[in-house]
mmCIF file of C-alpha atoms in Angstrom:
data_model
loop_
_atom_site.group_PDB
_atom_site.id
_atom_site.type_symbol
_atom_site.label_atom_id
_atom_site.label_comp_id
_atom_site.label_asym_id
_atom_site.label_seq_id
_atom_site.Cartn_x
_atom_site.Cartn_y
_atom_site.Cartn_z
ATOM 1 C CA MET A 2 -12.288 12.384 10.634
ATOM 2 C CA ILE A 3 -9.238 11.907 8.450
ATOM 3 C CA THR A 4 -5.851 13.609 8.516
ATOM 4 C CA VAL A 5 -3.228 13.487 5.791
ATOM 5 C CA GLN A 6 0.400 14.559 6.021
ATOM 6 C CA PHE A 7 3.168 14.613 3.428
ATOM 7 C CA THR A 8 6.742 15.157 4.604
ATOM 8 C CA VAL A 9 10.169 15.469 2.997
ATOM 9 C CA ARG A 10 12.956 13.465 4.604
ATOM 10 C CA PRO A 11 15.769 15.647 5.974
ATOM 11 C CA GLY A 12 19.405 15.553 4.881
ATOM 12 C CA GLN A 13 18.943 15.366 1.108
ATOM 13 C CA GLY A 14 20.749 18.585 0.220
ATOM 14 C CA ASP A 15 19.014 21.328 -1.743
ATOM 15 C CA PRO A 16 15.282 20.709 -2.159
ATOM 16 C CA SER A 17 14.383 18.870 -5.361
ATOM 17 C CA GLY A 18 11.249 17.473 -6.953
ATOM 18 C CA PHE A 19 12.846 14.040 -6.682
ATOM 19 C CA ASP A 20 13.307 14.173 -2.889
ATOM 20 C CA LEU A 21 12.270 11.211 -0.814
ATOM 21 C CA GLY A 22 9.496 11.671 1.679
ATOM 22 C CA ASP A 23 6.628 10.003 3.453
ATOM 23 C CA MET A 24 2.826 9.894 3.508
ATOM 24 C CA SER A 25 0.771 9.477 6.623
ATOM 25 C CA VAL A 26 -3.002 9.024 6.594
ATOM 26 C CA THR A 27 -4.854 8.691 9.888
ATOM 27 C CA GLY A 28 -8.507 7.838 10.290
ATOM 28 C CA GLY A 29 -10.793 6.655 13.044
ATOM 29 C CA LEU A 30 -9.714 3.040 12.511
ATOM 30 C CA GLY A 31 -5.941 3.358 12.218
ATOM 31 C CA THR A 32 -2.963 4.926 10.481
ATOM 32 C CA ALA A 33 -1.137 4.220 7.223
ATOM 33 C CA ASP A 34 2.374 5.638 7.359
ATOM 34 C CA SER A 35 5.234 5.010 4.932
ATOM 35 C CA ALA A 36 7.866 6.094 7.491
ATOM 36 C CA GLY A 37 9.759 3.614 9.617
ATOM 37 C CA ARG A 38 8.851 0.503 7.629
ATOM 38 C CA THR A 39 11.072 -2.387 6.591
ATOM 39 C CA PRO A 40 11.686 -2.560 3.742
ATOM 40 C CA ASP A 41 11.778 1.227 3.403
ATOM 41 C CA GLN A 42 8.536 2.594 1.933
ATOM 42 C CA GLY A 43 9.647 6.188 1.484
ATOM 43 C CA MET A 44 8.785 7.569 -1.933
ATOM 44 C CA MET A 45 9.573 10.362 -4.352
ATOM 45 C CA ILE A 46 7.137 12.520 -2.430
ATOM 46 C CA TYR A 47 6.440 15.357 -4.887
ATOM 47 C CA LEU A 48 5.895 12.967 -7.797
ATOM 48 C CA SER A 49 3.763 10.708 -5.575
ATOM 49 C CA VAL A 50 1.539 13.548 -4.370
ATOM 50 C CA THR A 51 1.087 14.757 -7.968
ATOM 51 C CA GLN A 52 0.010 11.236 -8.913
ATOM 52 C CA LEU A 53 -2.303 10.999 -5.882
ATOM 53 C CA LEU A 54 -3.980 14.318 -6.706
ATOM 54 C CA ASP A 55 -4.532 13.310 -10.344
ATOM 55 C CA SER A 56 -5.801 9.800 -9.619
ATOM 56 C CA LEU A 57 -7.972 10.818 -6.651
ATOM 57 C CA ARG A 58 -9.510 13.666 -8.676
ATOM 58 C CA ALA A 59 -10.462 11.215 -11.436
ATOM 59 C CA PHE A 60 -11.805 8.737 -8.862
ATOM 60 C CA LEU A 61 -13.902 11.271 -6.933
ATOM 61 C CA SER A 62 -15.240 12.822 -10.149
ATOM 62 C CA GLY A 63 -15.971 9.503 -11.834
ATOM 63 C CA ASN A 64 -17.890 6.331 -11.162
ATOM 64 C CA ASP A 65 -15.142 3.809 -10.441
ATOM 65 C CA ARG A 66 -15.780 1.810 -7.276
ATOM 66 C CA THR A 67 -12.118 1.409 -6.304
ATOM 67 C CA LEU A 68 -8.841 3.288 -6.658
ATOM 68 C CA THR A 69 -5.542 1.666 -5.733
ATOM 69 C CA PHE A 70 -2.802 4.263 -5.322
ATOM 70 C CA THR A 71 0.867 3.290 -5.082
ATOM 71 C CA GLY A 72 3.506 5.954 -4.524
ATOM 72 C CA VAL A 73 6.384 6.547 -6.947
ATOM 73 C CA ASP A 74 9.364 4.243 -6.346
ATOM 74 C CA THR A 75 7.800 2.520 -3.308
ATOM 75 C CA SER A 76 5.538 -0.357 -2.371
ATOM 76 C CA PHE A 77 3.421 1.916 -0.124
ATOM 77 C CA SER A 78 -0.163 1.841 -1.331
ATOM 78 C CA LEU A 79 -3.635 2.913 -0.302
ATOM 79 C CA VAL A 80 -6.978 1.606 -1.519
ATOM 80 C CA PHE A 81 -9.933 3.990 -1.785
ATOM 81 C CA ARG A 82 -13.399 2.422 -2.136
ATOM 82 C CA ARG A 83 -16.835 3.869 -2.553
ATOM 83 C CA VAL A 84 -19.046 2.665 0.282
ATOM 84 C CA LYS A 85 -22.650 3.375 1.157
ATOM 85 C CA ASP A 86 -21.808 6.367 3.366
ATOM 86 C CA GLY A 87 -18.783 7.811 1.517
ATOM 87 C CA ILE A 88 -15.244 6.559 0.947
ATOM 88 C CA SER A 89 -13.247 3.944 2.821
ATOM 89 C CA VAL A 90 -9.462 4.203 2.919
ATOM 90 C CA ALA A 91 -7.511 1.003 3.424
ATOM 91 C CA PHE A 92 -3.878 0.107 3.985
ATOM 92 C CA LYS A 93 -2.395 -3.382 3.889
ATOM 93 C CA ASP A 94 -3.541 -3.962 7.481
ATOM 94 C CA GLY A 95 -7.181 -3.140 6.657
ATOM 95 C CA VAL A 96 -9.534 -0.158 6.607
ATOM 96 C CA ILE A 97 -8.133 2.888 8.440
ATOM 97 C CA ALA A 98 -10.877 5.417 7.695
ATOM 98 C CA ARG A 99 -14.430 5.843 6.525
ATOM 99 C CA THR A 100 -15.058 9.412 5.479
ATOM 100 C CA ALA A 101 -17.085 11.681 3.241
ATOM 101 C CA ALA A 102 -15.617 12.389 -0.200
ATOM 102 C CA ASP A 103 -15.387 16.120 0.530
ATOM 103 C CA GLU A 104 -13.575 15.548 3.825
ATOM 104 C CA LEU A 105 -11.062 13.262 2.099
ATOM 105 C CA ALA A 106 -10.515 15.759 -0.724
ATOM 106 C CA SER A 107 -10.092 18.634 1.725
ATOM 107 C CA ALA A 108 -7.551 16.703 3.854
ATOM 108 C CA VAL A 109 -5.492 15.697 0.811
ATOM 109 C CA LEU A 110 -5.595 19.210 -0.645
ATOM 110 C CA GLY A 111 -4.491 20.823 2.636
ATOM 111 C CA ALA A 112 -1.524 18.456 2.957
ATOM 112 C CA ALA A 113 -0.579 18.911 -0.708
ATOM 113 C CA GLU A 114 -0.712 22.705 -0.427
ATOM 114 C CA SER A 115 1.521 22.618 2.661
ATOM 115 C CA LEU A 116 4.040 20.395 0.871
ATOM 116 C CA SER A 117 4.007 22.662 -2.198
ATOM 117 C CA LEU A 118 5.592 25.424 -0.114
ATOM 118 C CA THR A 119 8.780 23.329 0.162
ATOM 119 C CA LEU A 120 9.168 22.701 -3.584
ATOM 120 C CA PRO A 121 11.510 25.142 -5.388
ATOM 121 C CA PRO A 122 9.464 27.044 -8.037
ATOM 122 C CA GLY A 123 11.939 26.411 -10.876
ATOM 123 C CA ASP A 124 12.165 22.676 -10.227
ATOM 124 C CA PRO A 125 11.178 20.375 -13.129
ATOM 125 C CA ALA A 126 8.497 18.736 -10.939
ATOM 126 C CA ALA A 127 7.005 22.065 -9.824
ATOM 127 C CA SER A 128 4.816 22.739 -12.873
ATOM 128 C CA ASP A 129 3.224 19.261 -12.814
ATOM 129 C CA TYR A 130 2.639 19.630 -9.083
ATOM 130 C CA ALA A 131 1.066 23.076 -9.539
ATOM 131 C CA ASP A 132 -1.118 21.776 -12.399
ATOM 132 C CA ALA A 133 -2.330 18.840 -10.269
ATOM 133 C CA LEU A 134 -3.146 21.204 -7.376
ATOM 134 C CA ALA A 135 -5.007 23.590 -9.670
ATOM 135 C CA ALA A 136 -7.066 20.750 -11.159
ATOM 136 C CA PHE A 137 -7.852 19.295 -7.706
ATOM 137 C CA ARG A 138 -8.844 22.560 -5.939
ATOM 138 C CA PRO A 139 -12.290 22.938 -7.604
ATOM 139 C CA LEU A 140 -13.205 19.474 -6.337
ATOM 140 C CA VAL A 141 -12.868 20.714 -2.756
ATOM 141 C CA SER A 142 -14.561 24.079 -3.179
ATOM 142 C CA ARG A 143 -17.414 22.382 -5.020
ATOM 143 C CA HIS A 144 -17.996 19.972 -2.119
ATOM 144 C CA GLU A 145 -17.515 22.276 0.841
ATOM 145 C CA HIS A 146 -20.536 23.922 2.426
ATOM 146 C CA GLY A 147 -19.282 27.094 4.079
ATOM 147 C CA GLY A 148 -16.101 27.275 6.118
ATOM 148 C CA GLY A 149 -13.039 25.630 4.658
ATOM 149 C CA HIS A 150 -9.822 27.064 3.378
#
């Protein structure tokens, strides 16, 4: 089981594609969360999620053994590795989750779709975000076996 959440930090004025926010990924072995860390590991959340969707799509569709993702304007990073039974997700403290590729993709997509509802449609970051979502969606529907979104 893996859960993913993307949040925008409050008090930044009108919503913008450059807003700061946080990522939280929780698995059976721990949690990686950019919030509440010193130094601050908040990131430009919309740009970071766009980058995560693009890089994770390439990783899950390709043959690379490892993907290291670092958010935009932060030191927060996650390492995704292919393992015998799926994908492991690690944070600086070690592995936090071992999950199937389709479960990981579904969790990331759900969180990204929720966050997309907070991004103003005319924002400069909105089209890249929408393009990344559109390119990532088939990865989930291709992997899911009944049920789903």
